[in-house]
mmCIF file of C-alpha atoms and ligand atoms in Angstrom:
data_model
loop_
_atom_site.group_PDB
_atom_site.id
_atom_site.type_symbol
_atom_site.label_atom_id
_atom_site.label_comp_id
_atom_site.label_asym_id
_atom_site.label_seq_id
_atom_site.Cartn_x
_atom_site.Cartn_y
_atom_site.Cartn_z
ATOM 1 C CA UNK A 9 -9.835 22.461 36.208
ATOM 2 C CA UNK A 10 -12.885 20.458 36.367
ATOM 3 C CA UNK A 11 -12.076 16.947 36.513
ATOM 4 C CA UNK A 12 -15.040 15.963 34.039
ATOM 5 C CA UNK A 13 -13.762 18.184 31.543
ATOM 6 C CA UNK A 14 -10.229 17.091 31.616
ATOM 7 C CA UNK A 15 -11.868 13.585 31.205
ATOM 8 C CA UNK A 16 -13.227 14.601 28.252
ATOM 9 C CA UNK A 17 -9.962 16.054 26.832
ATOM 10 C CA UNK A 18 -8.144 12.793 27.764
ATOM 11 C CA UNK A 19 -10.688 10.689 25.795
ATOM 12 C CA UNK A 20 -10.430 12.957 23.047
ATOM 13 C CA UNK A 21 -6.427 12.357 22.887
ATOM 14 C CA UNK A 22 -6.816 8.773 23.055
ATOM 15 C CA UNK A 23 -9.583 8.227 20.861
ATOM 16 C CA UNK A 24 -9.474 11.024 18.187
ATOM 17 C CA UNK A 25 -5.772 12.120 18.488
ATOM 18 C CA UNK A 26 -4.064 8.746 18.805
ATOM 19 C CA UNK A 27 -6.946 6.482 17.679
ATOM 20 C CA UNK A 28 -5.663 3.857 19.740
ATOM 21 C CA UNK A 29 -6.614 0.303 18.618
ATOM 22 C CA UNK A 30 -7.109 -2.770 20.693
ATOM 23 C CA UNK A 31 -3.589 -4.667 21.287
ATOM 24 C CA UNK A 32 -1.639 -1.288 20.218
ATOM 25 C CA UNK A 33 1.259 -0.365 22.536
ATOM 26 C CA UNK A 34 1.443 3.311 23.452
ATOM 27 C CA UNK A 35 4.393 5.338 24.487
ATOM 28 C CA UNK A 36 3.637 8.822 26.196
ATOM 29 C CA UNK A 37 6.082 11.440 26.493
ATOM 30 C CA UNK A 38 5.491 14.259 29.421
ATOM 31 C CA UNK A 39 6.990 16.612 31.478
ATOM 32 C CA UNK A 40 6.457 16.355 35.383
ATOM 33 C CA UNK A 41 3.755 19.088 35.334
ATOM 34 C CA UNK A 42 0.676 17.271 35.199
ATOM 35 C CA UNK A 43 1.038 13.812 36.240
ATOM 36 C CA UNK A 44 -2.558 13.326 37.456
ATOM 37 C CA UNK A 45 -3.605 14.395 33.778
ATOM 38 C CA UNK A 46 -1.191 11.846 32.417
ATOM 39 C CA UNK A 47 -2.572 8.896 34.545
ATOM 40 C CA UNK A 48 -6.098 9.581 33.088
ATOM 41 C CA UNK A 49 -4.458 9.397 29.787
ATOM 42 C CA UNK A 50 -2.812 6.460 30.360
ATOM 43 C CA UNK A 51 -6.071 4.818 31.882
ATOM 44 C CA UNK A 52 -8.003 5.959 28.580
ATOM 45 C CA UNK A 53 -5.211 4.231 26.669
ATOM 46 C CA UNK A 54 -6.010 0.944 28.323
ATOM 47 C CA UNK A 55 -9.650 1.568 28.203
ATOM 48 C CA UNK A 56 -9.371 1.709 24.247
ATOM 49 C CA UNK A 57 -7.492 -1.614 24.293
ATOM 50 C CA UNK A 58 -3.977 -0.674 24.743
ATOM 51 C CA UNK A 59 -1.794 -3.782 25.498
ATOM 52 C CA UNK A 60 0.880 -1.668 26.872
ATOM 53 C CA UNK A 61 1.518 1.991 27.749
ATOM 54 C CA UNK A 62 4.947 3.011 28.585
ATOM 55 C CA UNK A 63 5.447 6.509 30.232
ATOM 56 C CA UNK A 64 8.762 8.638 29.248
ATOM 57 C CA UNK A 65 8.838 11.661 31.880
ATOM 58 C CA UNK A 66 11.272 14.406 31.093
ATOM 59 C CA UNK A 67 12.321 17.476 33.120
ATOM 60 C CA UNK A 68 13.835 20.317 31.226
ATOM 61 C CA UNK A 69 16.226 21.614 34.121
ATOM 62 C CA UNK A 70 17.696 17.866 33.756
ATOM 63 C CA UNK A 71 17.837 18.235 29.974
ATOM 64 C CA UNK A 72 19.674 21.662 30.514
ATOM 65 C CA UNK A 73 22.031 20.021 33.082
ATOM 66 C CA UNK A 74 22.932 17.308 30.486
ATOM 67 C CA UNK A 75 23.654 19.793 27.724
ATOM 68 C CA UNK A 76 25.833 21.897 29.917
ATOM 69 C CA UNK A 77 28.197 19.278 31.450
ATOM 70 C CA UNK A 78 28.074 16.472 28.775
ATOM 71 C CA UNK A 79 30.563 16.519 26.034
ATOM 72 C CA UNK A 80 29.709 16.989 22.454
ATOM 73 C CA UNK A 81 31.002 13.205 22.009
ATOM 74 C CA UNK A 82 28.495 11.726 24.517
ATOM 75 C CA UNK A 83 25.583 13.988 23.338
ATOM 76 C CA UNK A 84 26.224 12.767 19.678
ATOM 77 C CA UNK A 85 26.360 9.319 20.643
ATOM 78 C CA UNK A 86 23.298 6.892 19.905
ATOM 79 C CA UNK A 87 23.643 4.150 22.306
ATOM 80 C CA UNK A 88 22.651 0.351 21.270
ATOM 81 C CA UNK A 89 19.639 0.378 23.814
ATOM 82 C CA UNK A 90 18.606 3.696 21.927
ATOM 83 C CA UNK A 91 18.685 1.798 18.548
ATOM 84 C CA UNK A 92 17.126 -0.996 20.075
ATOM 85 C CA UNK A 93 14.297 1.146 21.141
ATOM 86 C CA UNK A 94 14.096 2.659 17.520
ATOM 87 C CA UNK A 95 14.164 -0.937 16.214
ATOM 88 C CA UNK A 96 11.184 -1.770 18.606
ATOM 89 C CA UNK A 97 9.451 1.346 16.981
ATOM 90 C CA UNK A 98 9.933 -0.017 13.530
ATOM 91 C CA UNK A 99 8.757 -3.458 14.387
ATOM 92 C CA UNK A 100 5.643 -2.703 16.621
ATOM 93 C CA UNK A 101 4.722 0.628 15.523
ATOM 94 C CA UNK A 102 3.560 1.782 18.994
ATOM 95 C CA UNK A 103 1.459 4.930 19.093
ATOM 96 C CA UNK A 104 3.465 8.051 20.396
ATOM 97 C CA UNK A 105 2.078 10.752 22.315
ATOM 98 C CA UNK A 106 3.508 13.775 23.308
ATOM 99 C CA UNK A 107 1.779 15.904 26.369
ATOM 100 C CA UNK A 108 3.787 19.268 25.731
ATOM 101 C CA UNK A 109 4.220 21.553 28.713
ATOM 102 C CA UNK A 110 7.852 22.969 28.072
ATOM 103 C CA UNK A 111 8.973 26.196 29.514
ATOM 104 C CA UNK A 112 9.675 28.282 26.461
ATOM 105 C CA UNK A 113 12.891 29.743 28.027
ATOM 106 C CA UNK A 114 13.660 26.292 29.532
ATOM 107 C CA UNK A 115 17.016 26.248 27.411
ATOM 108 C CA UNK A 116 18.200 29.719 27.912
ATOM 109 C CA UNK A 117 22.058 29.593 29.193
ATOM 110 C CA UNK A 118 22.691 26.659 26.969
ATOM 111 C CA UNK A 119 25.029 26.226 24.317
ATOM 112 C CA UNK A 120 22.938 26.191 20.991
ATOM 113 C CA UNK A 121 25.748 25.393 18.938
ATOM 114 C CA UNK A 122 26.676 21.959 21.007
ATOM 115 C CA UNK A 123 23.081 21.375 20.963
ATOM 116 C CA UNK A 124 22.794 21.592 17.031
ATOM 117 C CA UNK A 125 26.040 20.036 16.301
ATOM 118 C CA UNK A 126 25.250 16.856 18.559
ATOM 119 C CA UNK A 127 21.782 16.809 16.646
ATOM 120 C CA UNK A 128 23.631 16.723 13.380
ATOM 121 C CA UNK A 129 25.638 13.855 14.472
ATOM 122 C CA UNK A 130 22.892 11.820 15.643
ATOM 123 C CA UNK A 131 20.680 12.721 12.614
ATOM 124 C CA UNK A 132 22.112 10.171 10.154
ATOM 125 C CA UNK A 133 22.255 7.375 12.642
ATOM 126 C CA UNK A 134 18.573 7.961 13.394
ATOM 127 C CA UNK A 135 17.471 8.751 9.930
ATOM 128 C CA UNK A 136 17.008 5.237 8.776
ATOM 129 C CA UNK A 137 14.487 4.412 11.581
ATOM 130 C CA UNK A 138 12.600 7.394 10.749
ATOM 131 C CA UNK A 139 12.345 6.726 7.281
ATOM 132 C CA UNK A 140 11.198 3.396 8.026
ATOM 133 C CA UNK A 141 8.387 4.619 10.393
ATOM 134 C CA UNK A 142 7.382 7.363 8.421
ATOM 135 C CA UNK A 143 3.666 7.721 7.946
ATOM 136 C CA UNK A 144 3.028 4.126 9.336
ATOM 137 C CA UNK A 145 2.217 4.851 13.115
ATOM 138 C CA UNK A 146 -0.435 7.098 15.001
ATOM 139 C CA UNK A 147 0.828 10.023 16.830
ATOM 140 C CA UNK A 148 -0.471 13.057 18.366
ATOM 141 C CA UNK A 149 0.941 16.106 19.897
ATOM 142 C CA UNK A 150 -1.108 18.066 22.670
ATOM 143 C CA UNK A 151 -0.761 20.248 25.392
ATOM 144 C CA UNK A 152 -0.908 20.466 29.208
ATOM 145 C CA UNK A 153 0.050 23.441 31.129
ATOM 146 C CA UNK A 154 3.405 23.795 32.838
ATOM 147 C CA UNK A 155 3.916 26.536 35.491
ATOM 148 C CA UNK A 156 7.175 28.087 33.764
ATOM 149 C CA UNK A 157 5.250 28.162 30.632
ATOM 150 C CA UNK A 158 1.847 29.672 31.972
ATOM 151 C CA UNK A 159 4.066 31.983 33.803
ATOM 152 C CA UNK A 160 5.757 33.350 30.770
ATOM 153 C CA UNK A 161 2.348 33.853 28.997
ATOM 154 C CA UNK A 162 0.718 35.435 32.077
ATOM 155 C CA UNK A 163 3.658 37.032 33.879
ATOM 156 C CA UNK A 164 1.260 39.306 36.248
ATOM 157 C CA UNK A 165 -1.040 36.414 37.439
ATOM 158 C CA UNK A 166 -0.002 33.972 40.761
ATOM 159 C CA UNK A 167 1.247 31.046 39.135
ATOM 160 C CA UNK A 168 -1.814 28.920 40.147
ATOM 161 C CA UNK A 169 -4.087 31.144 38.430
ATOM 162 C CA UNK A 170 -1.775 31.522 35.502
ATOM 163 C CA UNK A 171 -1.920 27.668 34.934
ATOM 164 C CA UNK A 172 -5.683 27.575 35.389
ATOM 165 C CA UNK A 173 -5.751 30.010 32.654
ATOM 166 C CA UNK A 174 -3.646 28.239 30.359
ATOM 167 C CA UNK A 175 -5.601 24.912 31.028
ATOM 168 C CA UNK A 176 -8.745 26.912 29.709
ATOM 169 C CA UNK A 177 -6.848 28.448 26.769
ATOM 170 C CA UNK A 178 -5.811 24.576 25.759
ATOM 171 C CA UNK A 179 -9.126 23.203 26.321
ATOM 172 C CA UNK A 180 -11.126 25.734 24.408
ATOM 173 C CA UNK A 181 -8.529 25.983 21.352
ATOM 174 C CA UNK A 182 -8.756 22.244 21.570
ATOM 175 C CA UNK A 183 -12.736 22.260 21.329
ATOM 176 C CA UNK A 184 -13.278 20.661 24.741
ATOM 177 C CA UNK A 185 -16.841 21.318 25.398
ATOM 178 C CA UNK A 186 -19.961 19.167 25.658
ATOM 179 C CA UNK A 187 -18.929 16.476 22.871
ATOM 180 C CA UNK A 188 -15.424 16.960 21.721
ATOM 181 C CA UNK A 189 -15.168 13.978 19.818
ATOM 182 C CA UNK A 190 -18.063 15.272 17.528
ATOM 183 C CA UNK A 191 -16.534 18.606 17.573
ATOM 184 C CA UNK A 192 -13.640 17.321 15.614
ATOM 185 C CA UNK A 193 -15.331 15.065 13.599
ATOM 186 C CA UNK A 194 -17.044 18.425 12.161
ATOM 187 C CA UNK A 195 -13.827 20.424 12.427
ATOM 188 C CA UNK A 196 -11.892 17.605 10.520
ATOM 189 C CA UNK A 197 -14.751 17.648 7.314
ATOM 190 C CA UNK A 198 -14.471 21.588 7.496
ATOM 191 C CA UNK A 199 -10.696 21.300 6.728
ATOM 192 C CA UNK A 200 -11.089 18.718 4.087
ATOM 193 C CA UNK A 201 -13.226 20.731 2.174
ATOM 194 C CA UNK A 202 -10.900 23.526 2.101
ATOM 195 C CA UNK A 203 -8.109 21.064 0.892
ATOM 196 C CA UNK A 204 -10.640 19.796 -1.920
ATOM 197 C CA UNK A 205 -11.303 23.458 -3.275
ATOM 198 C CA UNK A 206 -7.659 24.226 -3.195
ATOM 199 C CA UNK A 207 -6.672 20.853 -4.749
ATOM 200 C CA UNK A 208 -9.173 21.218 -7.428
ATOM 201 C CA UNK A 209 -7.918 24.694 -8.685
ATOM 202 C CA UNK A 210 -4.510 22.776 -9.531
ATOM 203 C CA UNK A 211 -2.214 25.837 -8.206
ATOM 204 C CA UNK A 212 0.896 26.273 -9.502
ATOM 205 C CA UNK A 213 2.079 29.077 -7.013
ATOM 206 C CA UNK A 214 1.044 31.462 -4.434
ATOM 207 C CA UNK A 215 1.648 35.184 -4.078
ATOM 208 C CA UNK A 216 1.694 36.745 -0.632
ATOM 209 C CA UNK A 217 1.437 40.389 0.218
ATOM 210 C CA UNK A 218 1.140 41.995 3.509
ATOM 211 C CA UNK A 219 1.693 45.608 4.554
ATOM 212 C CA UNK A 220 4.425 44.528 7.090
ATOM 213 C CA UNK A 221 6.628 44.109 4.168
ATOM 214 C CA UNK A 222 5.875 40.407 3.153
ATOM 215 C CA UNK A 223 6.072 40.329 -0.598
ATOM 216 C CA UNK A 224 6.886 36.707 -1.581
ATOM 217 C CA UNK A 225 5.794 34.090 -4.315
ATOM 218 C CA UNK A 226 6.143 30.135 -3.562
ATOM 219 C CA UNK A 227 5.960 27.717 -6.126
ATOM 220 C CA UNK A 228 3.981 24.440 -5.531
ATOM 221 C CA UNK A 229 4.465 20.907 -6.624
ATOM 222 C CA UNK A 230 2.624 19.812 -9.529
ATOM 223 C CA UNK A 231 2.112 16.456 -8.005
ATOM 224 C CA UNK A 232 1.568 17.760 -4.433
ATOM 225 C CA UNK A 233 -1.748 18.519 -2.705
ATOM 226 C CA UNK A 234 -3.210 20.390 0.267
ATOM 227 C CA UNK A 235 -3.900 18.309 3.584
ATOM 228 C CA UNK A 236 -5.144 19.069 7.118
ATOM 229 C CA UNK A 237 -6.514 17.660 10.095
ATOM 230 C CA UNK A 238 -6.824 14.137 10.261
ATOM 231 C CA UNK A 239 -4.303 11.543 8.500
ATOM 232 C CA UNK A 240 -4.462 7.775 7.724
ATOM 233 C CA UNK A 241 -1.566 5.499 8.237
ATOM 234 C CA UNK A 242 -0.154 3.229 5.736
ATOM 235 C CA UNK A 243 -0.677 -0.389 5.995
ATOM 236 C CA UNK A 244 -2.794 -0.260 9.193
ATOM 237 C CA UNK A 245 -5.402 2.437 7.736
ATOM 238 C CA UNK A 246 -5.906 3.776 10.963
ATOM 239 C CA UNK A 247 -7.315 7.566 10.945
ATOM 240 C CA UNK A 248 -5.798 9.649 13.639
ATOM 241 C CA UNK A 249 -5.351 13.449 14.317
ATOM 242 C CA UNK A 250 -1.673 14.422 14.598
ATOM 243 C CA UNK A 251 -1.903 17.862 16.356
ATOM 244 C CA UNK A 252 -4.520 18.859 18.989
ATOM 245 C CA UNK A 253 -5.694 21.663 18.196
ATOM 246 C CA UNK A 254 -5.143 21.851 14.467
ATOM 247 C CA UNK A 255 -6.526 24.720 12.128
ATOM 248 C CA UNK A 256 -3.745 24.370 9.316
ATOM 249 C CA UNK A 257 -4.330 23.293 5.516
ATOM 250 C CA UNK A 258 -0.715 22.666 4.240
ATOM 251 C CA UNK A 259 1.217 21.309 1.804
ATOM 252 C CA UNK A 260 5.028 21.155 0.921
ATOM 253 C CA UNK A 261 5.949 23.340 -1.807
ATOM 254 C CA UNK A 262 8.440 22.849 -4.705
ATOM 255 C CA UNK A 263 11.930 22.739 -3.552
ATOM 256 C CA UNK A 264 13.783 25.591 -5.387
ATOM 257 C CA UNK A 265 10.706 27.712 -6.028
ATOM 258 C CA UNK A 266 10.408 30.733 -3.574
ATOM 259 C CA UNK A 267 11.055 34.350 -4.211
ATOM 260 C CA UNK A 268 11.223 37.696 -2.282
ATOM 261 C CA UNK A 269 10.888 38.536 1.562
ATOM 262 C CA UNK A 270 8.822 37.086 4.115
ATOM 263 C CA UNK A 271 8.309 38.966 7.651
ATOM 264 C CA UNK A 272 7.465 37.212 10.585
ATOM 265 C CA UNK A 273 4.384 38.208 12.419
ATOM 266 C CA UNK A 274 4.960 36.424 15.740
ATOM 267 C CA UNK A 275 8.241 35.788 17.831
ATOM 268 C CA UNK A 276 9.619 32.326 17.148
ATOM 269 C CA UNK A 277 10.760 29.915 19.938
ATOM 270 C CA UNK A 278 13.633 27.842 18.921
ATOM 271 C CA UNK A 279 15.973 25.868 21.075
ATOM 272 C CA UNK A 280 14.863 27.580 24.223
ATOM 273 C CA UNK A 281 15.479 30.805 22.615
ATOM 274 C CA UNK A 282 12.938 33.585 21.386
ATOM 275 C CA UNK A 283 13.785 35.027 17.670
ATOM 276 C CA UNK A 284 12.061 38.323 17.344
ATOM 277 C CA UNK A 285 10.957 40.472 14.659
ATOM 278 C CA UNK A 286 12.557 38.625 11.911
ATOM 279 C CA UNK A 287 12.519 38.266 8.121
ATOM 280 C CA UNK A 288 13.930 35.941 5.709
ATOM 281 C CA UNK A 289 14.481 36.747 1.991
ATOM 282 C CA UNK A 290 14.471 33.980 -0.888
ATOM 283 C CA UNK A 291 16.077 33.582 -3.931
ATOM 284 C CA UNK A 292 15.793 30.247 -6.041
ATOM 285 C CA UNK A 293 13.656 28.818 -3.141
ATOM 286 C CA UNK A 294 16.576 29.275 -0.618
ATOM 287 C CA UNK A 295 17.281 31.714 2.103
ATOM 288 C CA UNK A 296 19.859 34.100 1.030
ATOM 289 C CA UNK A 297 19.412 36.729 3.993
ATOM 290 C CA UNK A 298 17.881 36.764 7.028
ATOM 291 C CA UNK A 299 17.348 39.592 9.904
ATOM 292 C CA UNK A 300 16.207 39.861 13.342
ATOM 293 C CA UNK A 301 15.712 42.406 16.246
ATOM 294 C CA UNK A 302 16.780 39.729 18.667
ATOM 295 C CA UNK A 303 18.409 36.341 18.566
ATOM 296 C CA UNK A 304 19.730 37.226 15.143
ATOM 297 C CA UNK A 305 22.608 34.478 15.227
ATOM 298 C CA UNK A 306 20.303 31.594 16.418
ATOM 299 C CA UNK A 307 18.087 32.262 13.419
ATOM 300 C CA UNK A 308 21.537 32.475 11.207
ATOM 301 C CA UNK A 309 22.503 29.050 12.728
ATOM 302 C CA UNK A 310 18.850 27.612 12.191
ATOM 303 C CA UNK A 311 18.955 28.202 8.427
ATOM 304 C CA UNK A 312 22.691 26.938 8.328
ATOM 305 C CA UNK A 313 22.133 23.810 9.954
ATOM 306 C CA UNK A 314 22.305 21.629 6.862
ATOM 307 C CA UNK A 315 21.663 21.810 3.427
ATOM 308 C CA UNK A 316 17.642 21.705 3.673
ATOM 309 C CA UNK A 317 17.540 23.881 6.391
ATOM 310 C CA UNK A 318 17.336 27.106 3.960
ATOM 311 C CA UNK A 319 14.652 25.488 1.796
ATOM 312 C CA UNK A 320 11.136 25.472 2.702
ATOM 313 C CA UNK A 321 9.278 22.216 3.865
ATOM 314 C CA UNK A 322 5.880 23.362 4.516
ATOM 315 C CA UNK A 323 3.274 26.220 3.286
ATOM 316 C CA UNK A 324 0.326 26.569 5.769
ATOM 317 C CA UNK A 325 -3.095 28.485 5.375
ATOM 318 C CA UNK A 326 -4.923 29.360 8.702
ATOM 319 C CA UNK A 327 -7.627 32.153 8.648
ATOM 320 C CA UNK A 328 -6.546 34.992 11.035
ATOM 321 C CA UNK A 329 -9.924 34.786 12.560
ATOM 322 C CA UNK A 330 -8.821 31.427 13.808
ATOM 323 C CA UNK A 331 -9.831 30.303 17.686
ATOM 324 C CA UNK A 332 -6.090 30.214 18.569
ATOM 325 C CA UNK A 333 -5.648 34.066 17.206
ATOM 326 C CA UNK A 334 -8.954 35.059 18.741
ATOM 327 C CA UNK A 335 -7.848 34.003 22.192
ATOM 328 C CA UNK A 336 -5.208 37.099 21.962
ATOM 329 C CA UNK A 337 -2.672 35.003 23.663
ATOM 330 C CA UNK A 338 1.042 34.441 22.670
ATOM 331 C CA UNK A 339 1.519 30.622 23.308
ATOM 332 C CA UNK A 340 5.349 30.641 22.735
ATOM 333 C CA UNK A 341 4.786 27.148 21.597
ATOM 334 C CA UNK A 342 4.718 26.177 18.110
ATOM 335 C CA UNK A 343 1.545 23.630 18.236
ATOM 336 C CA UNK A 344 -0.587 26.813 19.082
ATOM 337 C CA UNK A 345 1.133 29.723 17.537
ATOM 338 C CA UNK A 346 1.433 27.854 14.339
ATOM 339 C CA UNK A 347 -2.153 27.375 14.263
ATOM 340 C CA UNK A 348 -2.841 30.963 14.895
ATOM 341 C CA UNK A 349 -1.921 32.169 11.564
ATOM 342 C CA UNK A 350 -0.340 31.408 8.041
ATOM 343 C CA UNK A 351 2.966 30.093 8.240
ATOM 344 C CA UNK A 352 5.916 28.848 6.488
ATOM 345 C CA UNK A 353 8.568 26.062 7.695
ATOM 346 C CA UNK A 354 12.098 25.690 6.798
ATOM 347 C CA UNK A 355 13.275 22.185 6.502
ATOM 348 C CA UNK A 356 11.792 18.929 6.157
ATOM 349 C CA UNK A 357 9.021 18.548 3.794
ATOM 350 C CA UNK A 358 6.153 16.069 4.149
ATOM 351 C CA UNK A 359 5.994 12.983 1.909
ATOM 352 C CA UNK A 360 2.325 12.514 2.433
ATOM 353 C CA UNK A 361 1.500 16.273 0.451
ATOM 354 C CA UNK A 362 2.557 14.293 -2.651
ATOM 355 C CA UNK A 363 -0.118 12.331 -4.472
ATOM 356 C CA UNK A 364 0.715 8.762 -4.512
ATOM 357 C CA UNK A 365 3.403 8.903 -1.862
ATOM 358 C CA UNK A 366 2.236 5.569 -0.726
ATOM 359 C CA UNK A 367 4.116 3.913 -3.587
ATOM 360 C CA UNK A 368 7.168 5.891 -3.708
ATOM 361 C CA UNK A 369 10.560 6.056 -1.441
ATOM 362 C CA UNK A 370 11.734 8.943 0.487
ATOM 363 C CA UNK A 371 14.398 9.000 -2.237
ATOM 364 C CA UNK A 372 11.877 9.294 -4.872
ATOM 365 C CA UNK A 373 9.921 12.018 -2.921
ATOM 366 C CA UNK A 374 12.804 13.918 -2.670
ATOM 367 C CA UNK A 375 13.421 13.765 -6.614
ATOM 368 C CA UNK A 376 9.785 15.021 -6.907
ATOM 369 C CA UNK A 377 10.569 18.310 -4.868
ATOM 370 C CA UNK A 378 10.029 17.457 -1.133
ATOM 371 C CA UNK A 379 12.906 19.240 0.992
ATOM 372 C CA UNK A 380 14.646 17.130 3.230
ATOM 373 C CA UNK A 381 16.803 18.325 6.198
ATOM 374 C CA UNK A 382 17.116 17.510 10.083
ATOM 375 C CA UNK A 383 15.120 20.388 11.171
ATOM 376 C CA UNK A 384 11.395 21.437 10.553
ATOM 377 C CA UNK A 385 10.845 24.727 11.881
ATOM 378 C CA UNK A 386 7.423 26.629 11.584
ATOM 379 C CA UNK A 387 7.280 30.693 11.849
ATOM 380 C CA UNK A 388 4.252 32.904 11.566
ATOM 381 C CA UNK A 389 3.723 35.462 8.570
ATOM 382 C CA UNK A 390 0.046 35.706 8.576
ATOM 383 C CA UNK A 391 -1.350 39.241 9.354
ATOM 384 C CA UNK A 392 -4.773 41.005 9.640
ATOM 385 C CA UNK A 393 -4.155 42.480 5.930
ATOM 386 C CA UNK A 394 -2.518 39.399 4.317
ATOM 387 C CA UNK A 395 -3.454 38.781 0.832
ATOM 388 C CA UNK A 396 -2.817 35.478 -0.903
ATOM 389 C CA UNK A 397 -3.432 34.951 -4.664
ATOM 390 C CA UNK A 398 -3.179 31.595 -6.159
ATOM 391 C CA UNK A 399 -1.906 31.453 -9.720
ATOM 392 C CA UNK A 400 -3.295 27.991 -11.561
ATOM 393 C CA UNK A 401 -1.389 25.716 -14.104
ATOM 394 C CA UNK A 402 -3.328 27.750 -16.818
ATOM 395 C CA UNK A 403 -2.373 31.263 -15.389
ATOM 396 C CA UNK A 404 -5.922 32.197 -13.677
ATOM 397 C CA UNK A 405 -5.417 34.131 -10.535
ATOM 398 C CA UNK A 406 -7.738 33.142 -7.617
ATOM 399 C CA UNK A 407 -7.982 35.220 -4.382
ATOM 400 C CA UNK A 408 -7.324 32.560 -1.858
ATOM 401 C CA UNK A 409 -6.894 34.925 1.226
ATOM 402 C CA UNK A 410 -7.960 38.540 1.633
ATOM 403 C CA UNK A 411 -7.815 40.488 4.868
ATOM 404 C CA UNK A 412 -6.071 37.837 6.509
ATOM 405 C CA UNK A 413 -9.014 35.299 5.974
ATOM 406 C CA UNK A 414 -10.241 32.734 3.377
ATOM 407 C CA UNK A 415 -11.548 34.410 0.399
ATOM 408 C CA UNK A 416 -12.634 31.069 -1.306
HETATM 409 ZN ZN1 ZN B 525 2.182 23.665 9.949
#
């Protein structure tokens, strides 16, 4: 990939994704796949005024060894050093950047039960730090191509060509052309416009129908709102873009209000395993039945992870004709695939989708209908013929999506 274009991407991530300000600390998490690009990003952070950039490298084969060889006890442990690191995050609010390049099959052959249980044990210890950090710091997830990931998407190409092709897909869907920062300014304005239209309708519920069998109704939160694109931190009031790319307009639905069946339209990569051709049935907001052609056991474990894992945390609207879907590529990566079509997520909801959340505690948001869970897993349900009708508080029916695309 041309160095000049990568430079633009690095600048986009730092200025528009994280929006690093003078004197801020930055933590960059990355795999070993693109060290030169990681160095470009680090340099951009310093140019933007970062006081310190800490690199955290990750290598999936080693994660796998850790999961396989360590006992459940040592995997569940949150050491004093880790706690001190979390506390540092709470005190200093460093920006957090993920340069994702994970192999979608990287954890195949690990014991998903052990991973899930250790996660469950660690969750309550880490939760107070996460609560203290919620909506207060800038973060961004974006992607760089890893060899295994590229090979998974383009198995017939020699690996170097596959990596190059994945670079192209990442950069084009992230709108890295002449002036990506200007592109993102326009894109954010467009997403904000969709949010405003939806919020002005005061929708009480959404009804989904699709020829693949999706027939589903979800209740929205009376004090909820749709958001999308950039966000602003509480306190420091810094505008940042948590996902590059991002096409979605989303909200957290009312906990306990979802009925009917949703059928997935893309496989779901979860804990290094691919769940294929699956569906879920909801009653009173809760998943009561699931089915999958492949890895049904993983799906069953996922929704039984904790009490909130069977309830919805997110409802997201994305046109079927999205730049990501139009690449025709299945990325096996949530950042891209979730932005390819309408999706739902089971698990944790987002407090910032409640109006006035700034003045509410997490507990109050939960009482107002935001779901809580240790997981948040997006899965795709958007299809070419999907219809979504919004029903307003006073019973008016509004066609929101028709044939998979925006109708408003
Ligand atoms: Zn989403």
